[in-house]
Coordinates of C-alpha atoms and ligand atoms in Angstrom, one line a residue:
X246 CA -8.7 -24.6 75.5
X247 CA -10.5 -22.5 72.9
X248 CA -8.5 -19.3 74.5
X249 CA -5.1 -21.5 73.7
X250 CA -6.0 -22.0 69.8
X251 CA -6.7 -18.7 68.9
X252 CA -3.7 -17.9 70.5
X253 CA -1.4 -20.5 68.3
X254 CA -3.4 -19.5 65.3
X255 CA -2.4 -15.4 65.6
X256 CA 1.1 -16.9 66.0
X257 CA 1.2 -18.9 63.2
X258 CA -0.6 -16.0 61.2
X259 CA 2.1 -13.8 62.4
X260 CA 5.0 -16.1 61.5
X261 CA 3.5 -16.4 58.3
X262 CA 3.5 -12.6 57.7
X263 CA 6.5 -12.7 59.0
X264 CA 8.1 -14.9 56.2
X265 CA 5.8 -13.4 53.4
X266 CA 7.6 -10.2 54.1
X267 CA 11.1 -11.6 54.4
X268 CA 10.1 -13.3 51.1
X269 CA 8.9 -10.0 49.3
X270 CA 12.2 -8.1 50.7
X271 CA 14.3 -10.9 49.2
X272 CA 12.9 -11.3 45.9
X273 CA 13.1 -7.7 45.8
X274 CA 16.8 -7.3 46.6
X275 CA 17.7 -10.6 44.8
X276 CA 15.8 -9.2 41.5
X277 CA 17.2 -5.6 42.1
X278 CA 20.9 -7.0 42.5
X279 CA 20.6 -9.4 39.5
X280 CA 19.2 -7.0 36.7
X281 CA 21.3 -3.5 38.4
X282 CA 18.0 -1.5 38.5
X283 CA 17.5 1.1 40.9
X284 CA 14.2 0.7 42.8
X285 CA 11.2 1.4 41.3
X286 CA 10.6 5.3 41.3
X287 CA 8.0 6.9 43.7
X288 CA 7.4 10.2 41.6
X289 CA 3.9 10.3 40.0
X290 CA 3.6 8.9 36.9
X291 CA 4.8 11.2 34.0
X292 CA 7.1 13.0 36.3
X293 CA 10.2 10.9 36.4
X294 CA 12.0 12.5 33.4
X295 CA 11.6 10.5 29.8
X296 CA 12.9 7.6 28.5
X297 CA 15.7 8.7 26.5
X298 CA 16.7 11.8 29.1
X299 CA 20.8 11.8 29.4
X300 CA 21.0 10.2 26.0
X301 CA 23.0 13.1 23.1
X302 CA 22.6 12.1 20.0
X303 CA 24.8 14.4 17.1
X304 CA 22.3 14.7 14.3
X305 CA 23.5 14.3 11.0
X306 CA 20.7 14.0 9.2
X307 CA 18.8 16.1 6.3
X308 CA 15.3 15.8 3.9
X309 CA 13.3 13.3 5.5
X310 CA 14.2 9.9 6.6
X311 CA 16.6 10.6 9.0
X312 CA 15.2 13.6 10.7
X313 CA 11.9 11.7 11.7
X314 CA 14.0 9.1 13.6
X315 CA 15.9 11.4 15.2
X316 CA 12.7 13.9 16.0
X317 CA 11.2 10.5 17.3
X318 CA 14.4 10.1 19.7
X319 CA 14.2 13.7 20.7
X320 CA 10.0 13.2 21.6
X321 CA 11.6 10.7 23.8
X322 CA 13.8 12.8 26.0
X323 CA 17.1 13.2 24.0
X324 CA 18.9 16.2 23.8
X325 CA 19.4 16.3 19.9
X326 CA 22.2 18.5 18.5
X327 CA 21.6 19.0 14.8
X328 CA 24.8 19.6 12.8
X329 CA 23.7 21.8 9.9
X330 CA 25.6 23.5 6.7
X331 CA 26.1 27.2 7.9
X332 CA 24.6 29.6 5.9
X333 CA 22.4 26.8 3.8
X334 CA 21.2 24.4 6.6
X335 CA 19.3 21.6 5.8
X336 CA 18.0 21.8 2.2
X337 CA 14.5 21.4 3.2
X338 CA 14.5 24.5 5.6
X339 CA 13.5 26.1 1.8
X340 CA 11.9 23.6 -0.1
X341 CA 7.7 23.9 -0.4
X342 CA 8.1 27.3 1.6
X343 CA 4.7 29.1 2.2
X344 CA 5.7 31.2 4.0
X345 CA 8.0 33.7 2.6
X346 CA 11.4 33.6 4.3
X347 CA 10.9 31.0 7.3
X348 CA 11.3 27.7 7.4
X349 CA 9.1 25.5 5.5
X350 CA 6.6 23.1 7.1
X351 CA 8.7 20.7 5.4
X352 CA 11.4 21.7 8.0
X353 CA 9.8 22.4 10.6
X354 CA 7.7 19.4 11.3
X355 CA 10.4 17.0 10.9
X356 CA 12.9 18.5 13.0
X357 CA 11.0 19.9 16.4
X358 CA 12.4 19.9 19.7
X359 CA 15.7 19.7 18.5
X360 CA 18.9 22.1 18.7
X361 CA 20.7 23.9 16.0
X362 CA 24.5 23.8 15.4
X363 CA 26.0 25.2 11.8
X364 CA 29.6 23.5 11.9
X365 CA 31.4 23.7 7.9
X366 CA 32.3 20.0 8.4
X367 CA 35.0 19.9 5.7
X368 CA 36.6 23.4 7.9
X369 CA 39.7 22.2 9.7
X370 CA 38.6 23.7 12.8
X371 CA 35.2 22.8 12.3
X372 CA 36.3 19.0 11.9
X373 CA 38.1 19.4 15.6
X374 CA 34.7 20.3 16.8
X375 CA 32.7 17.9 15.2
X376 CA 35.7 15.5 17.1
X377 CA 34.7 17.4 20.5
X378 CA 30.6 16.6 19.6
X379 CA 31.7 12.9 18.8
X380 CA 33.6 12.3 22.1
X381 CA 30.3 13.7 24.5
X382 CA 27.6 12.4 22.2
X383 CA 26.2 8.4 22.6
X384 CA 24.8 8.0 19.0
X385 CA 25.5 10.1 15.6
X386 CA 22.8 10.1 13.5
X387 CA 23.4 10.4 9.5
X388 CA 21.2 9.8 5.9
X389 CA 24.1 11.5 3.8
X390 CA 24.6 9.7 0.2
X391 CA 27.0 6.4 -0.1
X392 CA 30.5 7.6 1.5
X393 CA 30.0 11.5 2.2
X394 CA 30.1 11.3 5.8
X395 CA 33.5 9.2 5.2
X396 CA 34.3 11.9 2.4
X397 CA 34.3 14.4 6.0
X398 CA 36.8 12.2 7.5
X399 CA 34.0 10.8 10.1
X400 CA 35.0 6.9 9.0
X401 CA 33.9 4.3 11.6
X402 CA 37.6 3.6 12.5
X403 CA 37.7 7.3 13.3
X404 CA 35.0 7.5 15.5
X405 CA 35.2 4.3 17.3
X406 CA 38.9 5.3 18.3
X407 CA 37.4 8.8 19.4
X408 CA 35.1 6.8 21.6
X409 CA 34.5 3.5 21.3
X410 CA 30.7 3.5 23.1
X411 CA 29.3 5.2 20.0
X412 CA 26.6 4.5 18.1
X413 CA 26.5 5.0 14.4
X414 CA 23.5 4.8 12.7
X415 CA 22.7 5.4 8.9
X416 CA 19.7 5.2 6.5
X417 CA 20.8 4.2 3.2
X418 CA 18.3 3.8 -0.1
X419 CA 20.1 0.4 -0.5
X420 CA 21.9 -2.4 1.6
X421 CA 25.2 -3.8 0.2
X422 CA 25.1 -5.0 -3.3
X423 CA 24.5 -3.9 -6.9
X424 CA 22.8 -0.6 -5.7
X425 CA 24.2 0.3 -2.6
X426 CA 26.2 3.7 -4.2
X427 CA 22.4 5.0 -5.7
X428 CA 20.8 8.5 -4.0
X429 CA 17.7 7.3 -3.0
X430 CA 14.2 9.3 -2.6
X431 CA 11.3 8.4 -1.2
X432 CA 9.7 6.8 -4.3
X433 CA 12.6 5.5 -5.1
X434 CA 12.5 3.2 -2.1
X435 CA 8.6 2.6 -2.5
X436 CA 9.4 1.0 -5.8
X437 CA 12.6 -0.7 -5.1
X438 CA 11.0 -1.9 -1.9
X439 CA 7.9 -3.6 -3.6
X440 CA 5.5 -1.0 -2.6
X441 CA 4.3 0.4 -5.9
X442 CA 4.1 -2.7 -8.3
X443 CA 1.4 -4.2 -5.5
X444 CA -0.5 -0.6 -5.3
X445 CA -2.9 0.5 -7.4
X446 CA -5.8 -1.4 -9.1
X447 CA -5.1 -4.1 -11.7
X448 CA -5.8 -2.4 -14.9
X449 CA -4.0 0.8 -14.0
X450 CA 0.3 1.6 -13.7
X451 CA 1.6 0.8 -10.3
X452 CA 1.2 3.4 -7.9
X453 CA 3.3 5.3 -4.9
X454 CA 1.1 6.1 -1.6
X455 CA 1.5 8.8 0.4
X456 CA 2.5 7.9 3.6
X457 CA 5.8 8.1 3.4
X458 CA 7.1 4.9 3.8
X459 CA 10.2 4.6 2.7
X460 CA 11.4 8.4 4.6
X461 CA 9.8 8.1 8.0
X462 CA 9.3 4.2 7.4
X463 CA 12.4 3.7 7.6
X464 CA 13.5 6.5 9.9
X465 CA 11.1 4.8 12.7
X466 CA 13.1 1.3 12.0
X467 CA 16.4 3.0 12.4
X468 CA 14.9 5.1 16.2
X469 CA 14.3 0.9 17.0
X470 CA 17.7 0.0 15.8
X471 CA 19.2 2.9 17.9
X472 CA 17.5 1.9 21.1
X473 CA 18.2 -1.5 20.6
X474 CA 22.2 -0.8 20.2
X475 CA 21.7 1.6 23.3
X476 CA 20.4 -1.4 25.0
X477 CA 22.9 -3.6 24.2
X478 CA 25.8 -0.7 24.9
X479 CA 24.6 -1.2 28.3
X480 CA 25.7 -4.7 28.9
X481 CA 29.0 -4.5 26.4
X482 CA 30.3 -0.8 27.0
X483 CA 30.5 -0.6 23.3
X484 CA 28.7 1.2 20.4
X485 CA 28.3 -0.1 16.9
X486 CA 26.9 0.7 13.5
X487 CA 23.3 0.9 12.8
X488 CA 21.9 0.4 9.0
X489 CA 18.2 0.3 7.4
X490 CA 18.1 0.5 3.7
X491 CA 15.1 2.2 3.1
X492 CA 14.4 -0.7 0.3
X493 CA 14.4 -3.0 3.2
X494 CA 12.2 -0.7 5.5
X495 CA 9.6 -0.4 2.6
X496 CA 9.6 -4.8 2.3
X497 CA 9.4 -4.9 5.8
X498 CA 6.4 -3.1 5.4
X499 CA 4.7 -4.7 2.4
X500 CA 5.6 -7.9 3.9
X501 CA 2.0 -9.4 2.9
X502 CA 2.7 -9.2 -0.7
X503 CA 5.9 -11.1 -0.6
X504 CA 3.7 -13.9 1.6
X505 CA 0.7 -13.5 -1.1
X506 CA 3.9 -14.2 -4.0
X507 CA 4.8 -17.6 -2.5
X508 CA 0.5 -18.8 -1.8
X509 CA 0.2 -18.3 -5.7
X510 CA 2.3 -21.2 -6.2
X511 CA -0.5 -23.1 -4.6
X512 CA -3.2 -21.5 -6.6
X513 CA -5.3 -18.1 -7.1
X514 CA -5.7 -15.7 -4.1
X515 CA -9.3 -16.3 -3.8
X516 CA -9.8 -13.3 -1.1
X517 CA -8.2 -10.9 -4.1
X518 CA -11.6 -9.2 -6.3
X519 CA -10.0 -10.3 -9.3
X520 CA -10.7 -14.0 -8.1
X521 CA -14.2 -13.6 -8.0
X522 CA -14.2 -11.5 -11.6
X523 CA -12.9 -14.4 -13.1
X524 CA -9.2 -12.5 -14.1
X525 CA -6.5 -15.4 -14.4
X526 CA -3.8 -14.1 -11.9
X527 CA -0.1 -13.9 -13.4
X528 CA 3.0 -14.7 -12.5
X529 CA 3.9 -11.5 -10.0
X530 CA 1.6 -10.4 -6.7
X531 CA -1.0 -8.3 -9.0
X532 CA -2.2 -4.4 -7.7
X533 CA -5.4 -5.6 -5.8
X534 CA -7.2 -2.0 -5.5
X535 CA -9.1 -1.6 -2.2
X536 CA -9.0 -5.4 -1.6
X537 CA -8.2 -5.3 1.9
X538 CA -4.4 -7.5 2.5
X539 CA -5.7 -9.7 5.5
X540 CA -8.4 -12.7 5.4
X541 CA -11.6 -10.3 6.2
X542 CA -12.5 -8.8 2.6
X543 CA -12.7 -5.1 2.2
X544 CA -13.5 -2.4 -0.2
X545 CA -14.1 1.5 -0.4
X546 CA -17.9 2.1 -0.5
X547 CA -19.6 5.8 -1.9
X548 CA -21.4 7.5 0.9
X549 CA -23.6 10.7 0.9
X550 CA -22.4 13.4 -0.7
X551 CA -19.5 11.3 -2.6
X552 CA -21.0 13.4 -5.8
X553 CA -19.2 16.1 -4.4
X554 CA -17.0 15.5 -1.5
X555 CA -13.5 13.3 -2.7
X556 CA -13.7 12.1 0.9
X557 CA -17.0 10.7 1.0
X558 CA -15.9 7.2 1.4
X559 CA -15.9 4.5 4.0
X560 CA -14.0 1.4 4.1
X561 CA -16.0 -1.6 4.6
X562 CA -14.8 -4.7 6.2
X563 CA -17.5 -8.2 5.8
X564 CA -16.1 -9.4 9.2
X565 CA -17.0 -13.1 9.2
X566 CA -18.5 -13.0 13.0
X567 CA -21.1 -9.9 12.1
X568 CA -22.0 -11.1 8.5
X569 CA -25.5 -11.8 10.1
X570 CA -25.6 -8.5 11.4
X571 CA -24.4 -6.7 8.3
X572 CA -26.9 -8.9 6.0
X573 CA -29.8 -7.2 8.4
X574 CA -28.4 -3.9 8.1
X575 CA -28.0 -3.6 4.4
X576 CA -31.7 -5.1 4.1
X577 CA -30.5 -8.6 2.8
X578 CA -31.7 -10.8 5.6
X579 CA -32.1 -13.7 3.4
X580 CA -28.2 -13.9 2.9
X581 CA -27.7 -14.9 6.2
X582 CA -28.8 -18.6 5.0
X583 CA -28.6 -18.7 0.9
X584 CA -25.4 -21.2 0.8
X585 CA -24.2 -18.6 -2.1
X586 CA -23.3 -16.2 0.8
X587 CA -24.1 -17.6 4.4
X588 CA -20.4 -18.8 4.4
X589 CA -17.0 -16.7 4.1
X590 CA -15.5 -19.2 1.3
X591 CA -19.1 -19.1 -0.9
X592 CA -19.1 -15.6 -0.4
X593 CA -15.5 -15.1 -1.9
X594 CA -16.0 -15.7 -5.9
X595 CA -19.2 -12.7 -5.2
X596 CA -17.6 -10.3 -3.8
X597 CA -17.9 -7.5 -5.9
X598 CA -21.6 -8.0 -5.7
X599 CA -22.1 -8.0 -1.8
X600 CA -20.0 -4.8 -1.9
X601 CA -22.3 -3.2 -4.3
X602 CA -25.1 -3.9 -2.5
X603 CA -23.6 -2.4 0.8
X604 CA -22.4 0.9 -1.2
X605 CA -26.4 1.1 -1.7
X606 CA -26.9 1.4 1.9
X607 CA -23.8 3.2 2.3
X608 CA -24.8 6.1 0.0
X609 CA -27.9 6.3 2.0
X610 CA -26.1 7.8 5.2
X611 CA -23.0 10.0 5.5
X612 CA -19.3 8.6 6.6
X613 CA -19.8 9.4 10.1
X614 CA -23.7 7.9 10.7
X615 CA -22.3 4.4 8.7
X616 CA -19.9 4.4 11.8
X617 CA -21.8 5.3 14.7
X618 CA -24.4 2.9 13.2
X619 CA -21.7 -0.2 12.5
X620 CA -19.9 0.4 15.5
X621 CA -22.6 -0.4 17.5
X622 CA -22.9 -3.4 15.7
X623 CA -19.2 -4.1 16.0
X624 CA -18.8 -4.0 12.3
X625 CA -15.4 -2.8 11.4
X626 CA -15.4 0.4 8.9
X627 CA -13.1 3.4 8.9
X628 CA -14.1 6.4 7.8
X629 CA -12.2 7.8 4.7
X630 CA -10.9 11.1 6.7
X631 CA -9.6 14.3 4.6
X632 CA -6.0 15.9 6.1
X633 CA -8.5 18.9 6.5
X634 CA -10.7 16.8 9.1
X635 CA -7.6 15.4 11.1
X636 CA -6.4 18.9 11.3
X637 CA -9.4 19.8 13.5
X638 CA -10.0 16.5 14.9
X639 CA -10.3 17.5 18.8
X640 CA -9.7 13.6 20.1
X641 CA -6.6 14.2 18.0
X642 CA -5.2 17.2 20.0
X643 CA -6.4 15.9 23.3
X644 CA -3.9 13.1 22.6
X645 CA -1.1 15.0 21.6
X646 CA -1.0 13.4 18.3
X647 CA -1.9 17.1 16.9
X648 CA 0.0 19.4 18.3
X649 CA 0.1 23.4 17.9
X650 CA 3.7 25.4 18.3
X651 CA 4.5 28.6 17.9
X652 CA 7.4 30.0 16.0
X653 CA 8.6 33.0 16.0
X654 CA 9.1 33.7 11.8
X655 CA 6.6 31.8 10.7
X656 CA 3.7 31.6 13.6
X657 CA 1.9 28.9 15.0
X658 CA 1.7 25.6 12.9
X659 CA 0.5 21.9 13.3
X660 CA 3.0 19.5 13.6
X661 CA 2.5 15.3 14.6
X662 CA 2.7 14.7 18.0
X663 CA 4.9 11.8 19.5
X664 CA 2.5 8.6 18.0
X665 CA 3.9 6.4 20.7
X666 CA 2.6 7.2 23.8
X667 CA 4.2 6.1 27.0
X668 CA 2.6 6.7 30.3
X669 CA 6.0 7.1 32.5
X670 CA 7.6 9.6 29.5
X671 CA 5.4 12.1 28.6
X672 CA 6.3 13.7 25.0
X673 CA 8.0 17.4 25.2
X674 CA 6.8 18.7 22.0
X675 CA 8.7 22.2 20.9
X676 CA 9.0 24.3 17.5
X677 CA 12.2 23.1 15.4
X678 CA 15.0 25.1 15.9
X679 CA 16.1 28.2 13.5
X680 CA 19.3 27.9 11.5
X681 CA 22.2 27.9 13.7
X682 CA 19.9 29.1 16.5
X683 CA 22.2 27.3 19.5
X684 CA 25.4 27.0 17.7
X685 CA 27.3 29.3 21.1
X686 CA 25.5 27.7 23.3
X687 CA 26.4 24.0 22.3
X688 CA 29.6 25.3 22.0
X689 CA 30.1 26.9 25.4
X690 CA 28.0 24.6 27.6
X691 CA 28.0 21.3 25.5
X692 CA 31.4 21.7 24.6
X693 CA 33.4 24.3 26.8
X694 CA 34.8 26.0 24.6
X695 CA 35.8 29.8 26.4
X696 CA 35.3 33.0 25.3
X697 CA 38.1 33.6 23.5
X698 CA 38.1 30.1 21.7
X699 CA 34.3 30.8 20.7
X700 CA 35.7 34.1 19.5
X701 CA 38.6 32.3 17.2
X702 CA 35.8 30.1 15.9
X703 CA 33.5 32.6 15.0
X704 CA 36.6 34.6 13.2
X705 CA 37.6 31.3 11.5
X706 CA 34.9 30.8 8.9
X707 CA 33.7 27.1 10.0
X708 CA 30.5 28.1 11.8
X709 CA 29.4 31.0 9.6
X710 CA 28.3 31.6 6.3
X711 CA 31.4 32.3 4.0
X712 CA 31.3 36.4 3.1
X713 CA 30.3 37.3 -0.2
X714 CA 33.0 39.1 -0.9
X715 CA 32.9 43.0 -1.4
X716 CA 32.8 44.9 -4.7
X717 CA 35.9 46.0 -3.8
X718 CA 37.5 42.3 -3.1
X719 CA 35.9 41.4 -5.9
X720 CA 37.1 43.6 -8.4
Ligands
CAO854 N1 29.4 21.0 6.1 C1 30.0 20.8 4.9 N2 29.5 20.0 4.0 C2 28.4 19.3 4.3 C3 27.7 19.5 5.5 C4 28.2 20.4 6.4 N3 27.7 20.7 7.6 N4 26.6 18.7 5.5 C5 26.6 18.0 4.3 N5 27.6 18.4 3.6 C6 28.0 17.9 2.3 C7 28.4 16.4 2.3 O1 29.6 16.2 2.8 C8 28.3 16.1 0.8 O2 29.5 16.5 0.2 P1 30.3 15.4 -0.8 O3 29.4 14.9 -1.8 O4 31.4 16.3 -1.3 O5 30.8 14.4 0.1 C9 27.2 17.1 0.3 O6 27.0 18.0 1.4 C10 25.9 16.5 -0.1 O7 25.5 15.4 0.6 P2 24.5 14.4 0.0 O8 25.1 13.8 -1.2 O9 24.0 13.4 1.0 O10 23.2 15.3 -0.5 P3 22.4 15.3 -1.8 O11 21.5 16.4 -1.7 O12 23.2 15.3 -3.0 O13 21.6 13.9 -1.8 C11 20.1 12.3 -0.9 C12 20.4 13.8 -1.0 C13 18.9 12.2 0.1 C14 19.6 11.7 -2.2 C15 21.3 11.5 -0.3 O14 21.7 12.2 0.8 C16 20.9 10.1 0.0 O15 20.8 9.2 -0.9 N6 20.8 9.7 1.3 C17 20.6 8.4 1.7 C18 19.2 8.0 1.5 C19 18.2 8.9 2.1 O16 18.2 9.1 3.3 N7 17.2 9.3 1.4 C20 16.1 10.0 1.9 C21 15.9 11.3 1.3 S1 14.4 12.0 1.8 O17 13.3 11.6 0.5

């Protein structure tokens, strides 16, 4: 009897298997079938190609904004092909040189692991090439001012006949309206976008930062707007146009002001210094200094050394959940229970006084010993770091956030790393190319041209430099 049921129950165990598997293979098929995926890759991780690989993108671009997106989409596996003025290239190749007669940092860390093409787009023959890179490439990149890149003959009717799955995608200072023919710069955009009149402290002019918000702000909106349209080119066949305004990428990113305009209409923004000083607020989002823009007040405290080092600094955050912990540390113990600062609203209108009483502590200990001792406490404080400490920040390297590349007229040099990480698309992180450095071979292997059609485009002036012409011409 006991022989027969353990023989029915390793049946039934193996049925059930049985079905399980069935079950796994149909999901799998069914899911496979309905979304078109191939099956999951068995190469190791970081060894199946990167995420953008097969995608050619025809890069337009110049200064800043758009050659961060498009050095972003190149991190990412695509094979950029960067259309430059022959002879002149783009302008920053030369601006803020330090090196005498190679390409400027500037350049070169905006515009690495990318390839060079010179191509004199207003050249009749080099408009039929530019025609050749449109057909073969999935997305043209471009930051030119209002109408140049029509001005070339490059309209959207023009390209979307040439082929019709093509992206287009533009940074502009402005969207449509009463600004959208202005050349824009990058403050420009910081204070069209609403940047500068909400940076700064209260009693001094408003203020541009200098991350570069409104160039590789906006140049990392339009990478998303690109991979979104490449995306959606999957399921409809067809490209289409791509726009940021860099006054809109720079909103985007000051969004909290524009929420902070609409709460004064309910009253003062108590979390804002200038509450607890007693300053009436105005009409307008005021500049609100160090104040930090979320609901855990902030400030930047002195710490040792500060007499001498500008970076001496921390940034303090009074994190609700650790006030107990922060009123120990700073040797105030009895303001754990004193109603005038036990809770985060009583605490609010004294501010400015609990923060001097930190930066007491604070000037006690270096940047770095306020950390490791706050951490530990899970206090939040960031250490005010100078460019020359990120430089030689190892953890920074080790993440390929820094990155060293040589090159071969100007030498080795830092440049940022790929800041997104992705663990199945690991970051190829090369020098930017010289001026015109693979103008034959895009032409013969990107674009077939032969020998003896390289040879007529070389002798016809639209890849080259014009001569200047002899004395002798001259005279
Ligand atoms: N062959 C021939 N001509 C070329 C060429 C090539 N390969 N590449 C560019 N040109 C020409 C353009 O066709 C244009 O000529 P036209 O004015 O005759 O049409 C000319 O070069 C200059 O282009 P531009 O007006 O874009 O450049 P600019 O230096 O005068 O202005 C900038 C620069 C940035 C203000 C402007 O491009 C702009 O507003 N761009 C949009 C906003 C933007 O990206 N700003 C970020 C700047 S970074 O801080």
């Amino acid at each position: 009897m006991a022989k027969r049921k353990k023989a029915a129950k390793a049946k039934s165990k193996a049925a059930a298997k049985k079905t399980a598997k069935k079950v796994v293979k149909f999901t799998a098929k069914k899911l496979a079938a309905s979304n078109g995926l191939p099956r999951p890759s068995a190469k190791p991780w970081g060894q199946a190609g990167r995420a953008l690989d097969g995608v050619r993108i025809l890069d337009f671009t110049h200064v800043q904004s758009g050659p961060t997106c498009t050095q972003l989409l190149a991190y990412m596996g695509a094979d950029c092909i960067k259309v430059e003025r022959p002879g002149i290239g783009d302008i920053t190749r030369g601006q803020l040189r330090d090196v005498k007669g190679a390409d400027s940092l500037y350049f070169t860390m905006i515009n690495g692991s990318k390839r060079s093409i010179t191509i004199d787009s207003k050249h009749a023959k080099g408009k039929e090439i530019l025609d050749r890179l449109v057909k073969l490439c999935d997305v043209l990149v471009e930051n030119f001012a209002p109408g140049a890149l029509d001005r070339m003959g490059l309209t959207w009717e023009h390209i979307h006949k040439l082929n019709p799955r093509m992206i287009v995608a533009s940074v502009k200072g402005f969207g449509p309206g009463p600004y959208e023919d202005c050349k824009v710069y990058e403050n420009v955009a910081q204070c069209a976008g609403g940047s500068a009149s909400t940076t700064g402290f209260r009693d001094g002019p408003p203020l541009v930062t200098g991350s570069q918000i409104g160039d590789s702000g906006t140049g990392l909106h339009l990478a998303l707007g690109i991979v979104s349209a490449l995306y959606q080119r999957n399921r409809t066949g067809r490209g289409q146009r791509v726009l940021c305004a860099m006054q809109d990428g720079v909103l985007n990113l000051a969004r909290v002001k524009l929420r902070d305009q609409q709460r004064l209409k309910h009253g003062p923004l108590t979390e804002y210094s200038q509450y607890g000083e007693g300053v009436p607020f105005g009409k307008a989002t005021p500049r609100a200094g160090n104040d930090s823009g979320g609901g855990q007040p902030g400030w930047i405290l002195k710490c040792k050394g500060w007499e001498s080092d500008p970076d001496a600094y921390i940034y303090f955050i009074t994190q609700a959940p650790v006030w107990t912990a922060i009123c120990d540390l700073i040797g105030k113990p009895e303001w754990k229970t004193d109603p005038d600062y036990a809770t985060p609203p009583a605490r609010l209108p004294r501010l400015r006084g609990i923060f001097d009483a930190i930066e007491q502590w604070t000037m006690t200990k270096t940047k770095f010993e306020v950390m490791e001792i706050c951490n530990k406490q899970d206090i939040p404080v960031g250490p005010i770091l100078s460019m020359k400490e990120i430089a030689e920040e190892p953890s920074l390297r080790a993440t390929g956030t820094v990155v060293e590349v040589d090159h071969p007229t100007r030498g080795a040099y830092l440049t940022v790393g790929n800041p997104i990480k992705l663990s199945d698309s690991i970051a190829d992180v090369r020098r930017s190319p010289l001026l015109g450095e693979h103008t034959d071979e895009i032409l013969r292997k990107v674009l077939g041209y032969s020998d003896k059609e390289v040879a007529e485009i070389k002798a016809s002036g639209a890849i080259t430099a014009p001569e200047k012409p002899t004395k002798a011409e001259a005279a």
